[in-house]
Short mmCIF file of C-alpha atoms and ligand atoms in Angstrom, two decimals:
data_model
loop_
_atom_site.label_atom_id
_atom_site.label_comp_id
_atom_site.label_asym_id
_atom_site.label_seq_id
_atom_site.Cartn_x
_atom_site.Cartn_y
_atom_site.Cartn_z
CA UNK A 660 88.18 -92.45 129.21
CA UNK A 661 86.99 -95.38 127.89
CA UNK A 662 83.41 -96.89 127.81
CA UNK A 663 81.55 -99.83 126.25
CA UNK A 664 78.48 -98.55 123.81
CA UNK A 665 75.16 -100.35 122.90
CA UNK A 666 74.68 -100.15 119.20
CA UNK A 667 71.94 -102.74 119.03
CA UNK A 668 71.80 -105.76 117.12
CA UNK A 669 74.28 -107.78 119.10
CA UNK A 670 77.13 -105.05 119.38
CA UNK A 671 79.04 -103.42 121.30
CA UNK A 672 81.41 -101.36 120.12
CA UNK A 673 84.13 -99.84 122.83
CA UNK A 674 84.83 -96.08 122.73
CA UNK A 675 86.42 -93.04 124.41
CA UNK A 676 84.30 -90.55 126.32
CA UNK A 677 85.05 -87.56 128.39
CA UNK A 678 85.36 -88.20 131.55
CA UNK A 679 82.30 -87.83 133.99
CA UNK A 680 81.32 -84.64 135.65
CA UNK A 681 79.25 -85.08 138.74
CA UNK A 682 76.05 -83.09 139.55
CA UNK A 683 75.20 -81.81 142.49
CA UNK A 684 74.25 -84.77 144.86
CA UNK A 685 77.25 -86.69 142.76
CA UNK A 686 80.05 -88.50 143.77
CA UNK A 687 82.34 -89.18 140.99
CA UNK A 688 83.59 -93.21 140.39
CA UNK A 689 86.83 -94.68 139.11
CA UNK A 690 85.16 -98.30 138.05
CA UNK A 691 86.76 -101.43 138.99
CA UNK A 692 84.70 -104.25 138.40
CA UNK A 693 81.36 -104.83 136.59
CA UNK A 694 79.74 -108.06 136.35
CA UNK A 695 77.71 -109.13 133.32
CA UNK A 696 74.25 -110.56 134.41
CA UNK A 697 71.43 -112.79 132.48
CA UNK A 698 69.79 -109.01 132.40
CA UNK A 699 72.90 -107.84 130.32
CA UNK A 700 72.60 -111.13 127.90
CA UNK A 701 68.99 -110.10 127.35
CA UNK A 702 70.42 -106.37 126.21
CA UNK A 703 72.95 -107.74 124.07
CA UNK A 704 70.08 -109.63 122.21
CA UNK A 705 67.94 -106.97 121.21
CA UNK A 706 64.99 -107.98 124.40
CA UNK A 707 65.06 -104.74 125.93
CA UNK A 708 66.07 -102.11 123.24
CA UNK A 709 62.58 -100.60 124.52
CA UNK A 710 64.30 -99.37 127.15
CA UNK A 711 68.57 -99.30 126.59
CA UNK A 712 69.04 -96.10 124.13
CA UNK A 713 71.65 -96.47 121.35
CA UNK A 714 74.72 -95.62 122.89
CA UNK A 715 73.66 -96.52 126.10
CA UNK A 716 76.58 -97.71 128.33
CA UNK A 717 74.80 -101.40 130.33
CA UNK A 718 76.41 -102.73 133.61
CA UNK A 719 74.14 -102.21 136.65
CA UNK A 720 76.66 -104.61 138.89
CA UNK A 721 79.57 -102.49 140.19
CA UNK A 722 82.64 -102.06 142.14
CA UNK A 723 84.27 -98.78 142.02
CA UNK A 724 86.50 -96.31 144.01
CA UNK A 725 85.08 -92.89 145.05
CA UNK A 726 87.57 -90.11 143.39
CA UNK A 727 85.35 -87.44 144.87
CA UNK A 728 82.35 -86.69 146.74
CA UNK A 729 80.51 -83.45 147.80
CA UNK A 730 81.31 -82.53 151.43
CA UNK A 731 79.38 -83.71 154.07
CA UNK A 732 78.12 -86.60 152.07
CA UNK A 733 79.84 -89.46 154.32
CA UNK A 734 81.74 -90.56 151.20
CA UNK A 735 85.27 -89.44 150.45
CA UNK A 736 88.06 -89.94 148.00
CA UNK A 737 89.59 -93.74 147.86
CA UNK A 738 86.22 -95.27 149.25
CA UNK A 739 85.67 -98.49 147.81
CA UNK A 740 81.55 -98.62 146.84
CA UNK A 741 79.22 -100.59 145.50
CA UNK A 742 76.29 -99.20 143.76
CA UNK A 743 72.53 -99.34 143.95
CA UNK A 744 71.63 -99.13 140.37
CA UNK A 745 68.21 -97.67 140.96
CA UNK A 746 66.70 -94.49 140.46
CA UNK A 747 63.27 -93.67 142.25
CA UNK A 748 60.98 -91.01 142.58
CA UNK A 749 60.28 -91.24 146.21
CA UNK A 750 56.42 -90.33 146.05
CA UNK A 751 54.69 -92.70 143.98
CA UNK A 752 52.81 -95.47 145.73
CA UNK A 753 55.37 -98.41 145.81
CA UNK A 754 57.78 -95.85 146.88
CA UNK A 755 55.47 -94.67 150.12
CA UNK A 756 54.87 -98.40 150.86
CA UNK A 757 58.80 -99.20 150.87
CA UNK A 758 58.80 -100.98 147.93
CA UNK A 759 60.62 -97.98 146.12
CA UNK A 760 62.63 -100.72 143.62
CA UNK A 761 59.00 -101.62 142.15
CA UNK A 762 59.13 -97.33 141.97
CA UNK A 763 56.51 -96.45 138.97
CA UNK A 764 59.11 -94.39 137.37
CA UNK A 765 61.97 -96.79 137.95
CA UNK A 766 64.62 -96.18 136.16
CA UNK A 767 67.90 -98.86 136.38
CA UNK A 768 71.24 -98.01 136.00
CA UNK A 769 72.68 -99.45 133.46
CA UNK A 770 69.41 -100.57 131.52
CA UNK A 771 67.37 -97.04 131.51
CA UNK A 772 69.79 -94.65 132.37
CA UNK A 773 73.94 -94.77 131.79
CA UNK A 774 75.72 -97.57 134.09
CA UNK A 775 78.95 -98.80 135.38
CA UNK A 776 81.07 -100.02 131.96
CA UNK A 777 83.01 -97.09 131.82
CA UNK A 778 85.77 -95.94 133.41
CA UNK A 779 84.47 -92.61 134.77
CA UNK A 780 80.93 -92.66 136.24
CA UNK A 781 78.95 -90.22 138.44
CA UNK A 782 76.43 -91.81 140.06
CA UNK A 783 74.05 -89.66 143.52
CA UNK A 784 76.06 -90.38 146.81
CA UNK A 785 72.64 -91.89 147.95
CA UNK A 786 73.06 -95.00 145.67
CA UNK A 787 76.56 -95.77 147.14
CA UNK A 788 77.54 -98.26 149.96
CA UNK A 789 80.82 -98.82 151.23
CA UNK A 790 82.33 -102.15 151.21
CA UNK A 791 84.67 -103.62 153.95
CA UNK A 792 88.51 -103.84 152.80
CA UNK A 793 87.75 -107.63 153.87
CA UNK A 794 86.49 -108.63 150.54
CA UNK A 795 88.40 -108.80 147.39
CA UNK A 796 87.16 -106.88 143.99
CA UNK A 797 85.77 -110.42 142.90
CA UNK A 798 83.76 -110.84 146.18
CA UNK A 799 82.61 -107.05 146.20
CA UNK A 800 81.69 -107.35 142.42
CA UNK A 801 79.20 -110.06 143.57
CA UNK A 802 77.39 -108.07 146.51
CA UNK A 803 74.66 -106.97 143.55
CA UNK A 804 73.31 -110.37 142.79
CA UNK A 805 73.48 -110.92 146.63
CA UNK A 806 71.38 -108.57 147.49
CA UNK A 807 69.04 -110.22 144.73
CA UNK A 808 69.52 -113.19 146.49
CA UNK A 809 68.79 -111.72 150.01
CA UNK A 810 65.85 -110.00 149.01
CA UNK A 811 64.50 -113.88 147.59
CA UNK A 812 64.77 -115.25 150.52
CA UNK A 813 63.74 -112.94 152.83
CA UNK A 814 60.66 -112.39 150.78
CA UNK A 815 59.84 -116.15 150.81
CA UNK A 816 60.31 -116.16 154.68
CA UNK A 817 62.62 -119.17 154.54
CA UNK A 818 62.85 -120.69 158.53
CA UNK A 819 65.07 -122.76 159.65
CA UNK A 820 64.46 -126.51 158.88
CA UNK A 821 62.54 -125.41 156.00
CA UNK A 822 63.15 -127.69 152.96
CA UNK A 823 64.02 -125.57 149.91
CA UNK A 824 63.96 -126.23 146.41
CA UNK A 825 66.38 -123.68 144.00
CA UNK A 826 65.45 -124.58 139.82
CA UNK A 827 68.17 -123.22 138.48
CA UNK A 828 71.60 -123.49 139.54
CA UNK A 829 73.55 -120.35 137.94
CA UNK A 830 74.65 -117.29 139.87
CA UNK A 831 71.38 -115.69 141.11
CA UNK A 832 70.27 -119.85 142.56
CA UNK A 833 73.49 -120.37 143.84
CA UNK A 834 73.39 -117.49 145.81
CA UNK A 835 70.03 -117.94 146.60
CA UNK A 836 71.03 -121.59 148.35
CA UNK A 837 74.17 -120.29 150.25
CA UNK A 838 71.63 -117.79 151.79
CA UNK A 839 68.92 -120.56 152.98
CA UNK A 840 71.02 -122.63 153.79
CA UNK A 841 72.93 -120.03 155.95
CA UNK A 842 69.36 -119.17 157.47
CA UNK A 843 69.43 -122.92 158.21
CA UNK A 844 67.59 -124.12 155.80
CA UNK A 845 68.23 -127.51 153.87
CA UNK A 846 68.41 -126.58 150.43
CA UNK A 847 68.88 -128.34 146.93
CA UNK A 848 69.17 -126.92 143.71
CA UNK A 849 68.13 -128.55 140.08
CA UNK A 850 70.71 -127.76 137.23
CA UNK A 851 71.89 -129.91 134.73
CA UNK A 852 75.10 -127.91 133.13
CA UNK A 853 77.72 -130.04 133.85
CA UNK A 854 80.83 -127.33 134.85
CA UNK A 855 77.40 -125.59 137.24
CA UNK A 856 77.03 -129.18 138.75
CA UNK A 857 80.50 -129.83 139.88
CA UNK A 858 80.75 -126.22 141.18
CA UNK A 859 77.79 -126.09 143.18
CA UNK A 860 78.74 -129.52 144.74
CA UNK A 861 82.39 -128.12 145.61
CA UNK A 862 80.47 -125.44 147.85
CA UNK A 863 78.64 -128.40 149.46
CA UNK A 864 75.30 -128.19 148.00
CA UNK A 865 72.54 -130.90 147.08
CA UNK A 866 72.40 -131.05 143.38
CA UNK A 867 69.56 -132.99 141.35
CA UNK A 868 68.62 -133.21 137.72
CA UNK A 869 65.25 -131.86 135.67
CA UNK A 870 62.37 -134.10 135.10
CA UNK A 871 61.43 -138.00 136.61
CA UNK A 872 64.74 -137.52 138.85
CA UNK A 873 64.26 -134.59 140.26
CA UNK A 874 60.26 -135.77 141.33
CA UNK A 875 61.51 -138.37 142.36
CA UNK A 876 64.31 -137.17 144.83
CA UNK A 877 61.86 -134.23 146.37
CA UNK A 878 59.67 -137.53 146.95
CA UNK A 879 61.98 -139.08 149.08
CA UNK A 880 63.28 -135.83 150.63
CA UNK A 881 60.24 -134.46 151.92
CA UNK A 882 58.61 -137.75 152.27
CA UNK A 883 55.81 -137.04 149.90
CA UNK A 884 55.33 -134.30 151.29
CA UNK A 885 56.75 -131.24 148.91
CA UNK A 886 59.39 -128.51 149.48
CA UNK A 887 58.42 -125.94 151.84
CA UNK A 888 59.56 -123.31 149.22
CA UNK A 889 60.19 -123.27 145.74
CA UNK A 890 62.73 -120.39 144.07
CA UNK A 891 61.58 -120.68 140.09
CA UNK A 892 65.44 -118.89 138.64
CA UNK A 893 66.00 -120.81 135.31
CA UNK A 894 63.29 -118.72 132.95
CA UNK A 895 62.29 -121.64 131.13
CA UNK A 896 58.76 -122.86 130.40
CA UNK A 897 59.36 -126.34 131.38
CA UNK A 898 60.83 -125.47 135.04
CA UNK A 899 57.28 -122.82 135.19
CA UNK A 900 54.91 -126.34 133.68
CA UNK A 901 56.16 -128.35 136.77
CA UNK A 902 56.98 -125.97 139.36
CA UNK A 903 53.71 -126.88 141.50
CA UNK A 904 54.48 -130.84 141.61
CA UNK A 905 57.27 -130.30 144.15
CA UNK A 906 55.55 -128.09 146.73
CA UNK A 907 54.01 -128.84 150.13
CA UNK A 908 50.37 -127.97 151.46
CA UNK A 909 50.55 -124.12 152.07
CA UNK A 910 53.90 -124.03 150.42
CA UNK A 911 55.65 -120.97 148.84
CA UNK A 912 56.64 -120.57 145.26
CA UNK A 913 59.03 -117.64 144.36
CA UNK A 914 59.08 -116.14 140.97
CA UNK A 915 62.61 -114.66 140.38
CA UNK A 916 63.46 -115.48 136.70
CA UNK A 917 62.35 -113.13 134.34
CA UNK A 918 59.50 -115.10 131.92
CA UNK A 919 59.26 -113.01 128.64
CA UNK A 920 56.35 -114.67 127.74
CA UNK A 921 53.09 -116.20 129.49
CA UNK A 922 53.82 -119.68 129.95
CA UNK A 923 51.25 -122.51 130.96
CA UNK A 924 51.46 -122.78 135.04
CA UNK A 925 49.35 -125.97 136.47
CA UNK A 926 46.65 -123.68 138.86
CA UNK A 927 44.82 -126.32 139.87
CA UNK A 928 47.71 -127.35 142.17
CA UNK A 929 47.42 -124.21 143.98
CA UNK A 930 44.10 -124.35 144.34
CA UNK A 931 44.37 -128.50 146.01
CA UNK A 932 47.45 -127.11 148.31
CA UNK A 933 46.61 -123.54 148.84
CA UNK A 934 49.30 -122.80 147.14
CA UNK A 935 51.51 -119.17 147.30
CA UNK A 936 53.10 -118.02 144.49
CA UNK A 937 54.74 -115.11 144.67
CA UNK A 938 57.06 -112.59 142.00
CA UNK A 939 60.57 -111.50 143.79
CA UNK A 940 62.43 -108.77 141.80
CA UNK A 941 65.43 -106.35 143.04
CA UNK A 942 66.30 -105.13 146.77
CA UNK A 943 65.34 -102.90 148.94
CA UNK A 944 68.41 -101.39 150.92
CA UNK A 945 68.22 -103.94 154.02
CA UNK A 946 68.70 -106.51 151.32
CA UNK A 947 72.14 -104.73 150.75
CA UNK A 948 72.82 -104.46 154.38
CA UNK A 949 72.49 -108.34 154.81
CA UNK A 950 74.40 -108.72 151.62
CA UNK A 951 77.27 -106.73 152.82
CA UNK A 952 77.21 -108.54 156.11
CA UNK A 953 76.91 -111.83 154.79
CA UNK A 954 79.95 -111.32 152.61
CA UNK A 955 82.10 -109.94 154.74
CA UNK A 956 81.02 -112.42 157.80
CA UNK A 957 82.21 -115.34 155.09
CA UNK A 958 78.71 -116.95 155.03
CA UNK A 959 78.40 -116.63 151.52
CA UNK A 960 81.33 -118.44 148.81
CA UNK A 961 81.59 -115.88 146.51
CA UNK A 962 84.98 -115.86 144.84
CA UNK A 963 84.57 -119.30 143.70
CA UNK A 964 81.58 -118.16 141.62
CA UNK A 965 83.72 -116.25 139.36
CA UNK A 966 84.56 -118.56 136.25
CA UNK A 967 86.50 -115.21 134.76
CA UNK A 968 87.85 -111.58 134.72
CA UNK A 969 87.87 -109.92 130.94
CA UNK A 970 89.07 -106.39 129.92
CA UNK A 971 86.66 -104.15 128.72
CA UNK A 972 88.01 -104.81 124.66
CA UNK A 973 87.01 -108.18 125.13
CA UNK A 974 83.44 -107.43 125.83
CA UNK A 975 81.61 -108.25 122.61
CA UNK A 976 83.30 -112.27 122.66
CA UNK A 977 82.61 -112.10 126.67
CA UNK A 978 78.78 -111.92 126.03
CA UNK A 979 79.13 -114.09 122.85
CA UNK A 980 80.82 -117.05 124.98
CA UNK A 981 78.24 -116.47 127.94
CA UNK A 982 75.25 -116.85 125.65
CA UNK A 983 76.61 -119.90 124.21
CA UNK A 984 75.89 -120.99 127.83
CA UNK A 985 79.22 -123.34 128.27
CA UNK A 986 81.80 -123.75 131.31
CA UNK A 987 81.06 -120.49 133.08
CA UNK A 988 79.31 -119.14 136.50
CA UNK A 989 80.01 -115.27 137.03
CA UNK A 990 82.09 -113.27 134.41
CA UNK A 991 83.06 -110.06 135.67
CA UNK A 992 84.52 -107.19 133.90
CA UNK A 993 87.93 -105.85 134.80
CA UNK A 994 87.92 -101.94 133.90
CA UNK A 995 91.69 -101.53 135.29
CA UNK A 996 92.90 -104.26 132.89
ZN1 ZN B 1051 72.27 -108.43 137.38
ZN1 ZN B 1052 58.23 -93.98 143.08
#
């Protein structure tokens, strides 16, 4: 069985293993497809070898048949899952409030704990949903960063007619926009990468630029007034700097990119508007639900989102060519190739 290996520094060097044996509580997976996230790129760079062992196998975005699964666990062989990469302990405080993703002892599959880019993986039948033989692998592959997208919105308490502004126009904000805007909200999104633009505009949605035009299209758009929410997904410091010039009175920021560092964040804004500002990380299992539904219901474009499939070999130059940051949305990771 083959597997992908995290040797630090930038590598990763591809590798037989045995194959899997479930634990009790187990079901055991024959992977299919495992997308490579903006979590994965900061792996590959060293960011999080604080928490990735050496030999760690990364991919916490999944698609994979069931092969088996203990009786009486609702799960059988030839089920086609997804996974729910998380591990919780089910006691602590954030787990007793519902919030077990925020779990004190969280531990991600596929960042703390072995994940999905191998071709054998046992994973607990409670992290397993089934997916409907509607979608394609491509589609399924995405219902992970839907659910991150779900859980943004819902979290933000987009309405319908609200006016929402996405920074950030890669996978997690384009999914992000086709779920406002399927809650009815009108919805723009700020990217500049040229292959993102023309993509984002083929599935129908408002794109702007960074800087003087952005202000000055939110001007007209809300009439002076300021977006009604605010999704924060592209990480940089500049996006963070200005994020407060293009809300409303009472209006909602979401925090969804992952900032490394403290950046410089204008508070007096929030102070004149009574600003919210709020961080939005993970799912919760409704988030999953909605994801599934969404996606099989056809609210969401998914398959275009998917620049390209690679085989496992051809992970190392996959990661290279995404960090370069060219013409590319969602590559996923084809284990059956
Ligand atoms: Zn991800
Ligand atoms: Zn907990």
């Amino acid at each position: 069985m083959r597997a992908a290996f995290y040797e630090g520094g930038g590598r990763f060097r591809i590798g037989e293993t045995s194959r899997s044996r479930p634990e009790a509580g187990e079901a055991l997976l024959q992977v299919r497809r495992v997308g490579i996230c903006g979590t994965d790129l900061h792996i590959f760079q060293g960011h999080l070898d604080h928490r990735v062992p050496r030999g760690g196998v990364i991919g916490h975005e999944t698609l994979a048949d069931v092969v088996e699964a203990p009786a009486g666990s609702g799960f059988q062989a030839g089920d086609r899952v997804v996974v729910e990469p998380l591990l919780v302990c089910g006691a602590c405080r954030a787990c007793r409030m519902g919030a077990s993703y925020l779990c004190r002892s969280l531990r991600v599959l596929g960042v703390d704990a072995p994940g999905g880019m191998q071709e054998t993986w046992a994973v607990p039948v409670t992290r397993l949903l089934r997916v409907p033989a509607s979608l394609s692998d491509d589609e399924a592959a995405l219902v992970e960063p839907l659910a991150v997208a779900t859980h943004d919105v819902r979290r933000a308490a987009v309405k319908t007619g609200d006016r929402v502004l996405v920074l950030g126009g890669g996978p997690i904000g384009a999914l992000i926009a086709m779920v406002a805007r399927d809650g009815g909200a009108e919805v723009a999104v700020s990217e500049i990468n040229p292959f993102r633009v023309e993509l984002l505009r083929s599935l129908g949605l408002e794109v702007v630029g960074t800087g003087p035009a952005l202000a000055a299209h939110v001007e007209g758009w809300t009439d002076g007034d300021g977006a009604d929410v605010v999704f924060e997904v592209t990480g940089n410091p500049a996006a963070a700097r200005t994020m407060t010039e293009f809300v409303r009175v009472w209006g909602t920021i979401s925090m969804v990119a992952i900032h490394a560092e403290p950046v410089p964040v204008d508070l007096y804004r929030f102070f004149a508007r009574e600003l919210t500002l709020h961080g939005s990380r993970l799912y919760a299992r409704e988030d999953w639900d909605e994801a599934i539904r969404l996606a099989a219901e056809g609210k969401v474009a998914l398959a275009p989102l998917v620049s390209r499939r690679i085989p496992l070999a051809d992970l190392q130059q996959g990661m290279e060519e995404a960090l370069r940051g060219g013409p590319v949305m969602k590559v996923l990771v084809d284990l059956r190739a």
